[in-house]
């Protein structure tokens, strides 16, 4: 559950990347850096990122265009994007950011503690989703083989306990981000997936 995750930092200015690195380094995760939208896309096709911190104002392919490319590909479309902008470009720019799929839009200079807190939520969500995928694969293997299923009541019990823990953790996360619509929607989507898995699991155990 405490496995390291990958975080992508995208900014055309090296000093901004260094500042982001300093802010997020205490989280002890794997930080990747890109100086352009093109470089960011190359990295995203090679790695699974928990979240992308994306600068809006970049030469060539700007942050909005980069986000649109990210959301267009099946492999990367579900990766959360937090937009960072160096100037207050107004509500129109923020609306455009949300329209292309961003979960948050932050104006620099930002509070390092707030940014770390937001990123931490997505780290937790990524970890929970990874565990759910692993447990789903395990459940499918058990269901496909009735003999194995009958011999593994302990495994099923362990799975039920883990599923309950994930449900409880998601409920706790939902309570901490009531004022953040993007985060709330992301957590709700994941909670819906867990609920569907719970329904299928309960059916199997009957």
Short mmCIF file of C-alpha atoms in Angstrom, two decimals:
data_model
loop_
_atom_site.label_atom_id
_atom_site.label_comp_id
_atom_site.label_asym_id
_atom_site.label_seq_id
_atom_site.Cartn_x
_atom_site.Cartn_y
_atom_site.Cartn_z
CA UNK A 1 0.00 0.00 0.00
CA UNK A 2 2.95 2.33 0.52
CA UNK A 3 4.61 1.61 -2.79
CA UNK A 4 6.21 4.57 -4.53
CA UNK A 5 4.25 6.12 -7.38
CA UNK A 6 5.33 8.24 -10.32
CA UNK A 7 4.54 11.95 -10.62
CA UNK A 8 5.13 13.97 -13.80
CA UNK A 9 6.19 17.64 -13.61
CA UNK A 10 5.85 19.62 -16.85
CA UNK A 11 7.25 23.14 -17.22
CA UNK A 12 9.41 24.79 -19.85
CA UNK A 13 11.46 26.65 -17.21
CA UNK A 14 14.12 24.72 -15.34
CA UNK A 15 13.83 26.91 -12.23
CA UNK A 16 10.13 26.05 -11.94
CA UNK A 17 10.89 22.34 -12.21
CA UNK A 18 13.51 22.70 -9.47
CA UNK A 19 11.00 24.52 -7.25
CA UNK A 20 8.35 21.83 -7.80
CA UNK A 21 10.91 19.14 -7.08
CA UNK A 22 11.76 20.83 -3.77
CA UNK A 23 8.07 21.09 -2.80
CA UNK A 24 7.22 17.46 -3.63
CA UNK A 25 10.47 15.76 -2.65
CA UNK A 26 9.29 15.27 0.99
CA UNK A 27 6.53 12.97 -0.34
CA UNK A 28 9.31 10.50 -1.28
CA UNK A 29 7.80 9.52 -4.62
CA UNK A 30 9.41 9.15 -8.06
CA UNK A 31 9.43 12.53 -9.80
CA UNK A 32 9.77 12.79 -13.58
CA UNK A 33 10.36 16.09 -15.40
CA UNK A 34 9.48 17.29 -18.89
CA UNK A 35 10.35 20.64 -20.50
CA UNK A 36 7.61 20.55 -23.16
CA UNK A 37 4.27 19.01 -24.00
CA UNK A 38 5.94 16.71 -26.53
CA UNK A 39 8.39 15.41 -23.92
CA UNK A 40 5.53 14.93 -21.46
CA UNK A 41 3.58 12.78 -23.93
CA UNK A 42 6.63 10.58 -24.57
CA UNK A 43 7.04 9.96 -20.85
CA UNK A 44 3.34 9.27 -20.35
CA UNK A 45 3.37 6.57 -23.00
CA UNK A 46 6.21 4.82 -21.15
CA UNK A 47 5.12 5.22 -17.52
CA UNK A 48 1.98 5.05 -15.38
CA UNK A 49 1.70 8.35 -13.48
CA UNK A 50 -0.45 8.99 -10.43
CA UNK A 51 -0.82 12.69 -11.32
CA UNK A 52 0.57 15.30 -13.74
CA UNK A 53 1.44 18.85 -12.69
CA UNK A 54 1.21 20.79 -15.93
CA UNK A 55 2.27 24.37 -16.64
CA UNK A 56 -0.25 26.30 -18.76
CA UNK A 57 2.01 28.80 -20.49
CA UNK A 58 4.59 26.92 -22.56
CA UNK A 59 5.96 27.66 -26.05
CA UNK A 60 4.82 25.39 -28.84
CA UNK A 61 2.27 22.96 -27.42
CA UNK A 62 0.89 24.74 -24.35
CA UNK A 63 -0.66 23.13 -21.30
CA UNK A 64 -4.19 23.08 -22.69
CA UNK A 65 -3.09 21.33 -25.89
CA UNK A 66 -0.98 18.86 -23.92
CA UNK A 67 -3.93 18.05 -21.65
CA UNK A 68 -6.17 17.52 -24.68
CA UNK A 69 -3.66 15.01 -26.09
CA UNK A 70 -3.45 13.24 -22.72
CA UNK A 71 -7.23 12.87 -22.48
CA UNK A 72 -7.51 11.71 -26.09
CA UNK A 73 -5.46 8.53 -25.58
CA UNK A 74 -6.97 5.49 -23.85
CA UNK A 75 -3.63 4.78 -22.17
CA UNK A 76 -3.42 8.18 -20.47
CA UNK A 77 -6.95 9.61 -20.36
CA UNK A 78 -7.58 8.71 -16.70
CA UNK A 79 -4.40 10.34 -15.34
CA UNK A 80 -5.36 13.35 -13.16
CA UNK A 81 -4.01 16.72 -14.31
CA UNK A 82 -3.34 19.71 -12.05
CA UNK A 83 -2.77 22.89 -14.04
CA UNK A 84 -0.21 25.42 -12.77
CA UNK A 85 -0.11 28.94 -14.18
CA UNK A 86 2.32 31.77 -13.44
CA UNK A 87 -0.24 34.53 -13.92
CA UNK A 88 -3.88 35.02 -13.02
CA UNK A 89 -5.35 34.51 -16.49
CA UNK A 90 -8.93 34.85 -15.24
CA UNK A 91 -11.88 32.52 -14.85
CA UNK A 92 -12.02 31.91 -18.61
CA UNK A 93 -8.66 30.16 -18.56
CA UNK A 94 -9.64 28.17 -15.48
CA UNK A 95 -12.86 27.09 -17.18
CA UNK A 96 -10.87 26.03 -20.24
CA UNK A 97 -8.58 24.01 -17.99
CA UNK A 98 -11.47 22.13 -16.42
CA UNK A 99 -13.07 21.70 -19.84
CA UNK A 100 -10.06 19.77 -21.16
CA UNK A 101 -10.15 17.45 -18.16
CA UNK A 102 -8.07 19.02 -15.38
CA UNK A 103 -8.99 18.21 -11.78
CA UNK A 104 -7.52 21.43 -10.40
CA UNK A 105 -6.18 24.82 -11.54
CA UNK A 106 -3.62 26.56 -9.32
CA UNK A 107 -2.13 30.02 -9.75
CA UNK A 108 1.51 30.61 -8.82
CA UNK A 109 2.84 31.41 -6.32
CA UNK A 110 1.09 28.58 -4.57
CA UNK A 111 1.19 27.35 -1.00
CA UNK A 112 3.63 24.37 -0.93
CA UNK A 113 1.63 22.66 1.83
CA UNK A 114 -1.61 22.93 -0.16
CA UNK A 115 0.00 21.54 -3.30
CA UNK A 116 1.53 18.63 -1.39
CA UNK A 117 -1.86 17.90 0.17
CA UNK A 118 -3.59 17.82 -3.20
CA UNK A 119 -0.92 15.58 -4.72
CA UNK A 120 -1.08 13.26 -1.71
CA UNK A 121 -4.78 12.62 -2.40
CA UNK A 122 -3.97 11.40 -5.91
CA UNK A 123 -1.11 9.27 -4.64
CA UNK A 124 -3.55 7.54 -2.30
CA UNK A 125 -6.14 7.12 -5.06
CA UNK A 126 -3.55 5.64 -7.41
CA UNK A 127 -2.44 3.15 -4.77
CA UNK A 128 -6.01 2.13 -3.96
CA UNK A 129 -6.79 1.66 -7.63
CA UNK A 130 -3.68 -0.50 -8.08
CA UNK A 131 -4.74 -2.69 -5.16
CA UNK A 132 -8.26 -2.97 -6.57
CA UNK A 133 -6.88 -4.10 -9.92
CA UNK A 134 -4.72 -6.72 -8.25
CA UNK A 135 -7.60 -7.98 -6.15
CA UNK A 136 -9.91 -8.03 -9.16
CA UNK A 137 -7.46 -10.21 -11.02
CA UNK A 138 -7.25 -12.51 -8.00
CA UNK A 139 -11.04 -12.75 -7.75
CA UNK A 140 -11.35 -13.55 -11.46
CA UNK A 141 -8.82 -16.36 -11.10
CA UNK A 142 -10.75 -17.80 -8.16
CA UNK A 143 -14.12 -17.60 -9.89
CA UNK A 144 -12.83 -19.27 -13.05
CA UNK A 145 -11.82 -22.35 -11.11
CA UNK A 146 -14.50 -23.74 -8.79
CA UNK A 147 -12.06 -26.16 -7.17
CA UNK A 148 -9.63 -23.39 -6.31
CA UNK A 149 -12.53 -21.27 -5.12
CA UNK A 150 -13.69 -23.93 -2.65
CA UNK A 151 -10.20 -24.37 -1.24
CA UNK A 152 -9.54 -20.69 -0.69
CA UNK A 153 -12.11 -19.47 1.79
CA UNK A 154 -9.28 -17.81 3.70
CA UNK A 155 -8.18 -15.95 0.56
CA UNK A 156 -11.75 -14.78 -0.03
CA UNK A 157 -12.00 -13.64 3.56
CA UNK A 158 -8.74 -11.69 3.22
CA UNK A 159 -10.04 -10.11 0.03
CA UNK A 160 -13.28 -9.08 1.78
CA UNK A 161 -11.27 -7.44 4.57
CA UNK A 162 -9.11 -5.54 2.07
CA UNK A 163 -12.17 -4.42 0.12
CA UNK A 164 -13.76 -3.11 3.31
CA UNK A 165 -10.56 -1.22 4.15
CA UNK A 166 -10.51 0.40 0.71
CA UNK A 167 -14.18 1.42 1.07
CA UNK A 168 -13.46 2.98 4.44
CA UNK A 169 -10.41 4.81 3.13
CA UNK A 170 -12.34 6.22 0.16
CA UNK A 171 -15.10 7.42 2.49
CA UNK A 172 -12.46 9.19 4.56
CA UNK A 173 -10.89 10.82 1.50
CA UNK A 174 -14.30 12.00 0.31
CA UNK A 175 -14.82 13.74 3.63
CA UNK A 176 -11.56 15.68 3.35
CA UNK A 177 -12.22 17.21 -0.10
CA UNK A 178 -15.83 18.32 0.10
CA UNK A 179 -14.91 21.72 -1.30
CA UNK A 180 -12.96 20.43 -4.29
CA UNK A 181 -15.36 19.33 -7.02
CA UNK A 182 -12.69 17.76 -9.22
CA UNK A 183 -11.26 15.61 -6.43
CA UNK A 184 -14.73 14.73 -5.19
CA UNK A 185 -15.79 13.48 -8.62
CA UNK A 186 -12.61 11.43 -8.99
CA UNK A 187 -13.10 9.78 -5.60
CA UNK A 188 -16.78 9.14 -6.38
CA UNK A 189 -15.87 7.38 -9.63
CA UNK A 190 -13.44 5.14 -7.79
CA UNK A 191 -15.96 4.49 -5.02
CA UNK A 192 -18.53 3.46 -7.64
CA UNK A 193 -16.03 0.95 -9.05
CA UNK A 194 -15.45 -0.45 -5.56
CA UNK A 195 -19.20 -0.70 -4.96
CA UNK A 196 -19.64 -2.64 -8.21
CA UNK A 197 -16.82 -4.97 -7.21
CA UNK A 198 -18.40 -5.45 -3.78
CA UNK A 199 -21.73 -6.40 -5.40
CA UNK A 200 -20.04 -8.94 -7.65
CA UNK A 201 -17.98 -10.34 -4.80
CA UNK A 202 -21.03 -10.74 -2.55
CA UNK A 203 -22.77 -12.62 -5.35
CA UNK A 204 -19.84 -15.01 -5.69
CA UNK A 205 -19.76 -15.72 -1.94
CA UNK A 206 -23.46 -16.63 -1.69
#
